[in-house]
Amino acid sequence: HSYKQNSNPNFANNYIRVIYQDSEGLTWTGGNYYLGCVDAKNQTFKNYFIGSVITCLLEKDSTTLLIGTGDGMYSMNKKTKEINKMRMPFASGHINTMYMHPNGDLYIGTTNSGLVILHQNGEHHIYRMQNSALLSNTINDIIPKNENDIVIVTEQNLAMFYVKQQKFLNWTEDM
């Protein structure tokens, strides 16, 4: 396909680090400084300047795209295209991964700030080595194990997080 350019001539800068398809079928790409949006149906793409390396993308709901970066988290209103930096309850700005649990809670994996859970009710929890069984404060990935529990990939190991009990179980060779 050939696509018409309607923005900056650099498509998601000079490399793509992350790619994500939303519920509307739009393909979002993230690189160094730019968020790209590919609309295959209309054969167009558009870039949005973020200003930091984009590390992960997640659709929060039908109107909001969450953008994890090396400098924190941003939200984009997909209708108005307005992008805002989100205020986060932790010091480290580097977001490695995001996962939206079926219960509506947002799980955020960070570099050096542990696992952050933003609950739907506005409360949050931050799990680090100092207050949990985590073996590292760097969370590289979060994936669902089943409809309730998640698997967390850290620098040191894999860990199971039991959502209802709010407990970790580190995986070992014996498991």
Coordinates of N, CA and C in Angstrom, one line a residue:
H1 N 0.8 -1.2 0.0 CA 0.0 0.0 0.0 C 0.9 1.2 0.0
S2 N 0.4 2.3 -0.7 CA 1.0 3.6 -0.5 C 0.1 4.5 0.3
Y3 N 0.6 5.2 1.3 CA -0.1 6.0 2.1 C 0.2 7.5 1.9
K4 N -0.9 8.3 2.0 CA -0.7 9.7 1.9 C -0.2 10.3 3.3
Q5 N 0.8 11.1 3.2 CA 1.3 11.7 4.4 C 0.5 13.0 4.8
N6 N 0.1 13.1 6.0 CA -0.6 14.4 6.4 C 0.0 15.0 7.6
S7 N 1.3 14.8 7.8 CA 2.0 15.3 9.0 C 3.5 15.3 8.7
N8 N 4.3 15.3 9.8 CA 5.7 15.2 9.7 C 6.2 14.1 8.8
P9 N 7.2 14.4 7.9 CA 7.6 13.3 7.0 C 8.3 12.1 7.6
N10 N 8.6 12.1 8.8 CA 9.3 11.0 9.5 C 8.2 10.1 10.1
F11 N 8.0 8.9 9.5 CA 7.0 8.0 10.1 C 7.5 7.4 11.4
A12 N 7.0 7.8 12.5 CA 7.4 7.3 13.8 C 8.9 7.4 14.0
N13 N 9.4 8.5 13.5 CA 10.9 8.7 13.6 C 11.6 7.7 12.7
N14 N 12.8 7.3 13.0 CA 13.5 6.5 12.1 C 13.5 5.0 12.5
Y15 N 12.7 4.6 13.5 CA 12.5 3.2 13.9 C 11.2 3.1 14.6
I16 N 10.6 1.9 14.6 CA 9.4 1.6 15.3 C 9.8 0.6 16.5
R17 N 9.4 1.0 17.7 CA 9.7 0.2 18.9 C 8.5 -0.6 19.3
V18 N 7.3 -0.1 19.0 CA 6.1 -0.7 19.5 C 5.0 -0.5 18.4
I19 N 4.1 -1.5 18.3 CA 3.0 -1.4 17.3 C 1.7 -1.9 18.1
Y20 N 0.6 -1.3 17.8 CA -0.6 -1.6 18.5 C -1.8 -1.4 17.6
Q21 N -2.8 -2.3 17.6 CA -4.0 -2.0 16.8 C -5.2 -1.8 17.8
D22 N -5.9 -0.7 17.6 CA -7.0 -0.4 18.6 C -8.3 -1.0 18.1
S23 N -9.3 -0.8 18.9 CA -10.6 -1.4 18.6 C -11.3 -0.9 17.3
E24 N -10.8 0.3 16.8 CA -11.4 0.8 15.6 C -10.6 0.4 14.4
G25 N -9.5 -0.4 14.6 CA -8.7 -0.9 13.5 C -7.6 0.0 13.1
L26 N -7.4 1.1 13.9 CA -6.2 2.0 13.6 C -5.0 1.3 14.1
T27 N -3.9 1.4 13.4 CA -2.6 0.9 13.9 C -1.8 2.0 14.4
W28 N -1.3 1.9 15.6 CA -0.5 2.9 16.3 C 0.9 2.4 16.4
T29 N 1.9 3.3 16.1 CA 3.3 2.9 16.2 C 4.0 3.9 17.1
G30 N 5.0 3.4 17.8 CA 5.8 4.3 18.6 C 7.2 4.1 18.4
G31 N 7.9 5.2 18.3 CA 9.4 5.2 18.1 C 10.0 6.2 19.0
N32 N 11.0 6.9 18.5 CA 11.7 7.9 19.3 C 11.1 9.2 19.0
Y33 N 10.3 9.8 19.9 CA 9.7 11.1 19.9 C 8.3 11.1 19.2
Y34 N 8.0 10.2 18.3 CA 6.7 10.3 17.6 C 5.8 9.1 17.8
L35 N 4.5 9.4 17.9 CA 3.5 8.4 17.9 C 2.9 8.5 16.5
G36 N 2.8 7.3 15.8 CA 2.2 7.3 14.4 C 0.9 6.6 14.5
C37 N 0.0 7.1 13.6 CA -1.3 6.5 13.4 C -1.5 6.1 12.0
V38 N -1.7 4.8 11.7 CA -1.9 4.3 10.3 C -3.4 4.0 10.2
D39 N -4.1 4.6 9.3 CA -5.5 4.3 9.0 C -5.5 3.6 7.6
A40 N -5.5 2.3 7.7 CA -5.4 1.5 6.4 C -6.6 1.7 5.6
K41 N -7.8 1.9 6.2 CA -9.0 2.0 5.4 C -8.9 3.3 4.5
N42 N -8.4 4.4 5.1 CA -8.3 5.6 4.3 C -6.9 5.8 3.7
Q43 N -6.0 4.9 3.9 CA -4.7 4.9 3.4 C -3.9 6.2 3.8
T44 N -4.0 6.6 5.0 CA -3.3 7.7 5.5 C -2.5 7.4 6.8
F45 N -1.6 8.2 7.1 CA -1.0 8.1 8.4 C -0.6 9.5 8.9
K46 N -0.6 9.6 10.2 CA -0.3 10.9 10.9 C 0.6 10.7 12.0
N47 N 1.5 11.6 12.3 CA 2.5 11.6 13.4 C 2.1 12.6 14.4
Y48 N 2.4 12.3 15.7 CA 2.1 13.1 16.8 C 3.4 13.2 17.6
F49 N 3.9 14.4 17.9 CA 5.2 14.5 18.6 C 4.9 14.3 20.1
I50 N 5.7 13.3 20.7 CA 5.6 13.0 22.1 C 6.8 13.6 22.9
G51 N 8.0 13.4 22.3 CA 9.2 14.0 22.9 C 10.0 13.1 23.7
S52 N 9.6 11.8 23.7 CA 10.4 10.8 24.4 C 10.2 9.5 23.7
V53 N 11.1 8.5 24.0 CA 11.0 7.2 23.4 C 9.7 6.5 23.8
I54 N 8.9 6.0 22.9 CA 7.6 5.4 23.2 C 7.9 3.9 23.4
T55 N 7.5 3.4 24.6 CA 7.8 2.0 25.0 C 6.7 1.1 24.9
C56 N 5.4 1.6 25.1 CA 4.2 0.7 25.0 C 3.0 1.5 24.8
L57 N 2.0 0.9 24.2 CA 0.7 1.5 23.9 C -0.4 0.6 24.4
L58 N -1.5 1.3 24.8 CA -2.7 0.5 25.3 C -3.9 1.4 25.2
E59 N -5.0 0.8 24.7 CA -6.3 1.5 24.6 C -7.0 1.3 25.9
K60 N -7.2 2.4 26.6 CA -7.9 2.4 27.9 C -9.4 2.2 27.7
D61 N -9.9 2.9 26.8 CA -11.3 2.8 26.4 C -11.5 3.3 24.9
S62 N -12.7 3.4 24.4 CA -12.9 3.7 23.0 C -12.3 5.1 22.6
T63 N -12.1 6.0 23.6 CA -11.6 7.3 23.2 C -10.2 7.6 23.7
T64 N -9.6 6.8 24.6 CA -8.4 7.1 25.2 C -7.3 6.1 24.9
L65 N -6.2 6.6 24.3 CA -5.0 5.7 24.1 C -3.9 6.1 25.2
L66 N -3.4 5.1 25.9 CA -2.4 5.4 26.8 C -1.0 5.1 26.2
I67 N -0.1 6.0 26.5 CA 1.2 6.0 25.8 C 2.3 5.9 26.9
G68 N 3.0 4.8 27.0 CA 4.1 4.6 27.9 C 5.4 5.1 27.3
T69 N 6.2 5.9 28.0 CA 7.4 6.4 27.4 C 8.6 6.3 28.4
G70 N 9.7 6.7 28.0 CA 10.9 6.7 28.8 C 10.8 7.9 29.8
D71 N 9.8 8.7 29.6 CA 9.6 9.9 30.5 C 8.2 10.0 31.1
G72 N 7.6 8.8 31.4 CA 6.3 8.7 32.0 C 5.2 8.3 31.1
M73 N 4.0 8.6 31.5 CA 2.9 8.1 30.7 C 2.0 9.3 30.2
Y74 N 1.5 9.2 29.0 CA 0.7 10.2 28.4 C -0.6 9.5 28.0
S75 N -1.7 10.4 27.9 CA -3.0 9.9 27.4 C -3.3 10.8 26.2
M76 N -3.9 10.1 25.2 CA -4.4 10.8 24.0 C -5.8 10.6 23.8
N77 N -6.6 11.7 23.7 CA -8.0 11.6 23.3 C -8.0 11.3 21.8
K78 N -8.5 10.2 21.4 CA -8.4 9.8 20.0 C -9.3 10.6 19.1
K79 N -10.4 11.2 19.7 CA -11.3 12.0 18.9 C -10.7 13.4 18.7
T80 N -10.2 14.1 19.8 CA -9.7 15.4 19.7 C -8.2 15.5 19.3
K81 N -7.5 14.3 19.5 CA -6.1 14.2 19.3 C -5.3 15.0 20.4
E82 N -5.9 15.4 21.4 CA -5.2 16.1 22.5 C -4.4 15.1 23.3
I83 N -3.1 15.4 23.6 CA -2.2 14.6 24.3 C -1.8 15.3 25.6
N84 N -1.9 14.6 26.7 CA -1.5 15.1 28.0 C -0.6 14.2 28.8
K85 N 0.4 14.7 29.5 CA 1.2 13.9 30.3 C 0.4 13.6 31.6
M86 N 0.4 12.4 32.0 CA -0.4 11.9 33.2 C 0.5 12.1 34.4
R87 N -0.1 12.5 35.5 CA 0.6 12.5 36.8 C 0.6 11.1 37.4
M88 N 1.7 10.6 37.8 CA 1.8 9.3 38.3 C 2.3 9.3 39.8
P89 N 1.9 8.2 40.5 CA 2.2 8.2 41.9 C 3.5 7.5 42.2
F90 N 4.5 7.7 41.3 CA 5.8 7.1 41.6 C 6.9 7.9 40.9
A91 N 8.1 7.8 41.4 CA 9.2 8.7 41.0 C 9.7 8.4 39.6
S92 N 10.0 7.1 39.2 CA 10.6 6.8 38.0 C 9.7 7.1 36.8
G93 N 10.3 7.7 35.8 CA 9.4 8.0 34.6 C 9.4 7.0 33.6
H94 N 10.2 5.9 33.6 CA 10.3 5.0 32.6 C 9.2 3.9 32.7
I95 N 8.3 3.9 31.7 CA 7.3 2.9 31.7 C 7.7 1.8 30.7
N96 N 7.7 0.5 31.2 CA 8.1 -0.6 30.3 C 6.9 -1.3 29.6
T97 N 5.8 -1.4 30.4 CA 4.7 -2.2 29.9 C 3.4 -1.7 30.6
M98 N 2.3 -2.0 30.0 CA 1.0 -1.7 30.6 C 0.0 -2.9 30.4
Y99 N -0.8 -3.2 31.3 CA -1.9 -4.2 31.1 C -3.1 -3.8 31.8
M100 N -4.3 -3.8 31.0 CA -5.6 -3.5 31.6 C -6.3 -4.8 32.0
H101 N -6.4 -5.0 33.3 CA -7.1 -6.2 33.8 C -8.6 -6.1 33.5
P102 N -9.2 -7.3 33.3 CA -10.7 -7.2 33.0 C -11.5 -6.5 34.1
N103 N -11.0 -6.4 35.3 CA -11.7 -5.6 36.3 C -11.6 -4.1 36.2
G104 N -10.8 -3.7 35.2 CA -10.6 -2.2 35.0 C -9.4 -1.6 35.6
D105 N -8.7 -2.4 36.4 CA -7.5 -1.8 37.0 C -6.3 -1.8 36.0
L106 N -5.5 -0.8 36.0 CA -4.4 -0.7 35.1 C -3.1 -1.0 35.8
Y107 N -2.4 -2.0 35.2 CA -1.1 -2.5 35.8 C 0.0 -1.9 34.9
I108 N 1.0 -1.3 35.6 CA 2.1 -0.6 34.9 C 3.4 -1.1 35.4
G109 N 4.2 -1.6 34.5 CA 5.5 -2.1 34.8 C 6.5 -1.0 34.5
T110 N 7.4 -0.7 35.5 CA 8.3 0.4 35.4 C 9.8 -0.1 35.5
T111 N 10.7 0.8 35.2 CA 12.1 0.6 35.5 C 12.4 1.2 36.8
N112 N 12.8 0.4 37.8 CA 13.2 0.8 39.1 C 12.1 1.3 40.1
S113 N 10.9 1.3 39.6 CA 9.8 1.7 40.5 C 8.8 0.6 40.8
G114 N 9.1 -0.6 40.3 CA 8.2 -1.7 40.6 C 6.9 -1.8 39.8
L115 N 6.0 -2.5 40.4 CA 4.7 -2.7 39.7 C 3.7 -1.7 40.3
V116 N 3.1 -0.9 39.5 CA 2.1 0.1 39.9 C 0.7 -0.3 39.4
I117 N -0.3 -0.3 40.4 CA -1.6 -0.6 40.0 C -2.5 0.6 40.2
L118 N -3.1 1.1 39.2 CA -4.1 2.2 39.3 C -5.4 1.6 39.2
H119 N -6.1 1.6 40.4 CA -7.5 1.1 40.5 C -8.5 2.0 39.9
Q120 N -9.6 1.4 39.4 CA -10.7 2.2 38.9 C -11.2 3.3 39.8
N121 N -11.2 3.0 41.1 CA -11.7 3.9 42.1 C -10.8 5.1 42.4
G122 N -9.7 5.2 41.7 CA -8.7 6.3 42.0 C -7.6 5.9 42.9
E123 N -7.7 4.8 43.6 CA -6.6 4.4 44.5 C -5.5 3.8 43.7
H124 N -4.4 3.6 44.4 CA -3.2 2.9 43.7 C -2.4 2.1 44.7
H125 N -1.7 1.1 44.2 CA -0.8 0.4 45.0 C 0.5 0.3 44.2
I126 N 1.6 0.4 44.9 CA 2.9 0.3 44.3 C 3.7 -0.9 45.0
Y127 N 4.0 -1.9 44.3 CA 4.7 -3.0 44.8 C 6.2 -3.0 44.4
R128 N 7.1 -3.0 45.3 CA 8.5 -3.0 45.1 C 9.1 -4.2 45.9
M129 N 10.4 -4.4 45.7 CA 11.1 -5.4 46.5 C 11.0 -5.2 48.0
Q130 N 10.9 -3.9 48.4 CA 10.9 -3.5 49.8 C 9.6 -3.9 50.5
N131 N 8.5 -4.0 49.7 CA 7.2 -4.2 50.4 C 6.5 -5.4 49.8
S132 N 7.2 -6.3 49.0 CA 6.5 -7.4 48.4 C 7.5 -8.5 48.2
A133 N 7.1 -9.6 47.6 CA 8.0 -10.7 47.3 C 8.7 -10.5 45.9
L134 N 8.5 -9.4 45.3 CA 9.2 -9.1 44.0 C 10.7 -9.2 44.2
L135 N 11.4 -9.8 43.2 CA 12.9 -9.9 43.3 C 13.6 -8.8 42.5
S136 N 12.8 -7.9 41.9 CA 13.4 -6.8 41.1 C 12.3 -5.7 41.1
N137 N 12.8 -4.5 41.1 CA 11.9 -3.3 40.9 C 11.7 -2.9 39.5
T138 N 12.3 -3.7 38.5 CA 12.1 -3.4 37.1 C 11.2 -4.5 36.6
I139 N 10.0 -4.1 36.1 CA 9.0 -5.0 35.5 C 9.1 -4.8 34.0
N140 N 9.4 -5.8 33.3 CA 9.6 -5.7 31.8 C 8.3 -6.1 31.1
D141 N 7.5 -7.0 31.6 CA 6.3 -7.3 30.9 C 5.2 -7.8 31.9
I142 N 4.0 -7.7 31.5 CA 2.8 -8.2 32.3 C 1.9 -8.9 31.3
I143 N 1.6 -10.1 31.6 CA 0.6 -10.9 30.7 C -0.4 -11.6 31.6
P144 N -1.6 -11.8 31.0 CA -2.6 -12.5 31.8 C -2.3 -14.0 31.9
K145 N -2.5 -14.6 33.0 CA -2.4 -16.1 33.2 C -3.8 -16.7 33.0
N146 N -4.8 -16.1 33.5 CA -6.2 -16.5 33.4 C -7.0 -15.2 33.5
E147 N -8.3 -15.3 33.7 CA -9.1 -14.1 33.8 C -8.9 -13.3 35.1
N148 N -8.2 -13.9 36.1 CA -8.0 -13.2 37.3 C -6.5 -12.8 37.6
D149 N -5.6 -13.7 37.3 CA -4.2 -13.5 37.7 C -3.3 -13.2 36.6
I150 N -2.1 -12.6 36.9 CA -1.2 -12.2 35.9 C 0.2 -12.7 36.1
V151 N 1.0 -12.8 35.1 CA 2.4 -13.2 35.1 C 3.2 -11.9 34.9
I152 N 4.2 -11.7 35.8 CA 5.0 -10.6 35.7 C 6.5 -11.0 35.4
V153 N 7.0 -10.3 34.4 CA 8.4 -10.6 34.0 C 9.3 -9.5 34.5
T154 N 10.2 -9.9 35.4 CA 11.2 -8.9 35.9 C 12.6 -9.1 35.4
E155 N 13.5 -8.3 35.8 CA 14.9 -8.6 35.4 C 15.4 -9.9 36.0
Q156 N 14.9 -10.3 37.1 CA 15.4 -11.5 37.8 C 14.6 -12.8 37.5
N157 N 13.3 -12.7 37.3 CA 12.5 -13.9 37.2 C 11.1 -13.7 36.7
L158 N 10.3 -14.7 36.7 CA 8.9 -14.7 36.5 C 8.2 -14.8 37.8
A159 N 7.1 -14.0 37.9 CA 6.4 -14.1 39.2 C 4.9 -14.1 38.8
M160 N 4.1 -14.8 39.6 CA 2.7 -14.9 39.5 C 2.1 -13.9 40.5
F161 N 1.2 -13.1 40.0 CA 0.5 -12.2 40.9 C -1.0 -12.6 41.0
Y162 N -1.4 -12.9 42.2 CA -2.8 -13.3 42.5 C -3.5 -12.1 42.8
V163 N -4.4 -11.6 41.9 CA -5.0 -10.3 42.0 C -5.9 -10.2 43.2
K164 N -6.8 -11.2 43.4 CA -7.7 -11.1 44.6 C -7.0 -11.1 45.9
Q165 N -6.0 -11.9 46.0 CA -5.2 -12.0 47.3 C -4.1 -10.9 47.4
Q166 N -3.8 -10.2 46.2 CA -2.7 -9.2 46.2 C -1.4 -9.9 46.7
K167 N -1.1 -11.1 46.2 CA 0.1 -11.8 46.6 C 0.9 -12.2 45.4
F168 N 2.2 -12.3 45.6 CA 3.2 -12.7 44.6 C 3.6 -14.1 44.9
L169 N 3.9 -14.9 43.9 CA 4.6 -16.2 44.0 C 5.7 -16.2 42.9
N170 N 6.9 -16.2 43.3 CA 8.0 -16.3 42.4 C 8.2 -17.7 41.9
W171 N 8.3 -17.8 40.5 CA 8.5 -19.1 39.9 C 9.9 -19.5 40.1
T172 N 10.1 -20.8 40.4 CA 11.4 -21.4 40.5 C 11.4 -22.7 39.6
E173 N 12.6 -23.3 39.6 CA 12.8 -24.5 38.8 C 11.8 -25.6 39.2
D174 N 11.5 -25.6 40.5 CA 10.7 -26.7 41.1 C 9.2 -26.6 40.8
M175 N 8.8 -25.4 40.2 CA 7.3 -25.2 40.1 C 6.8 -25.9 38.8

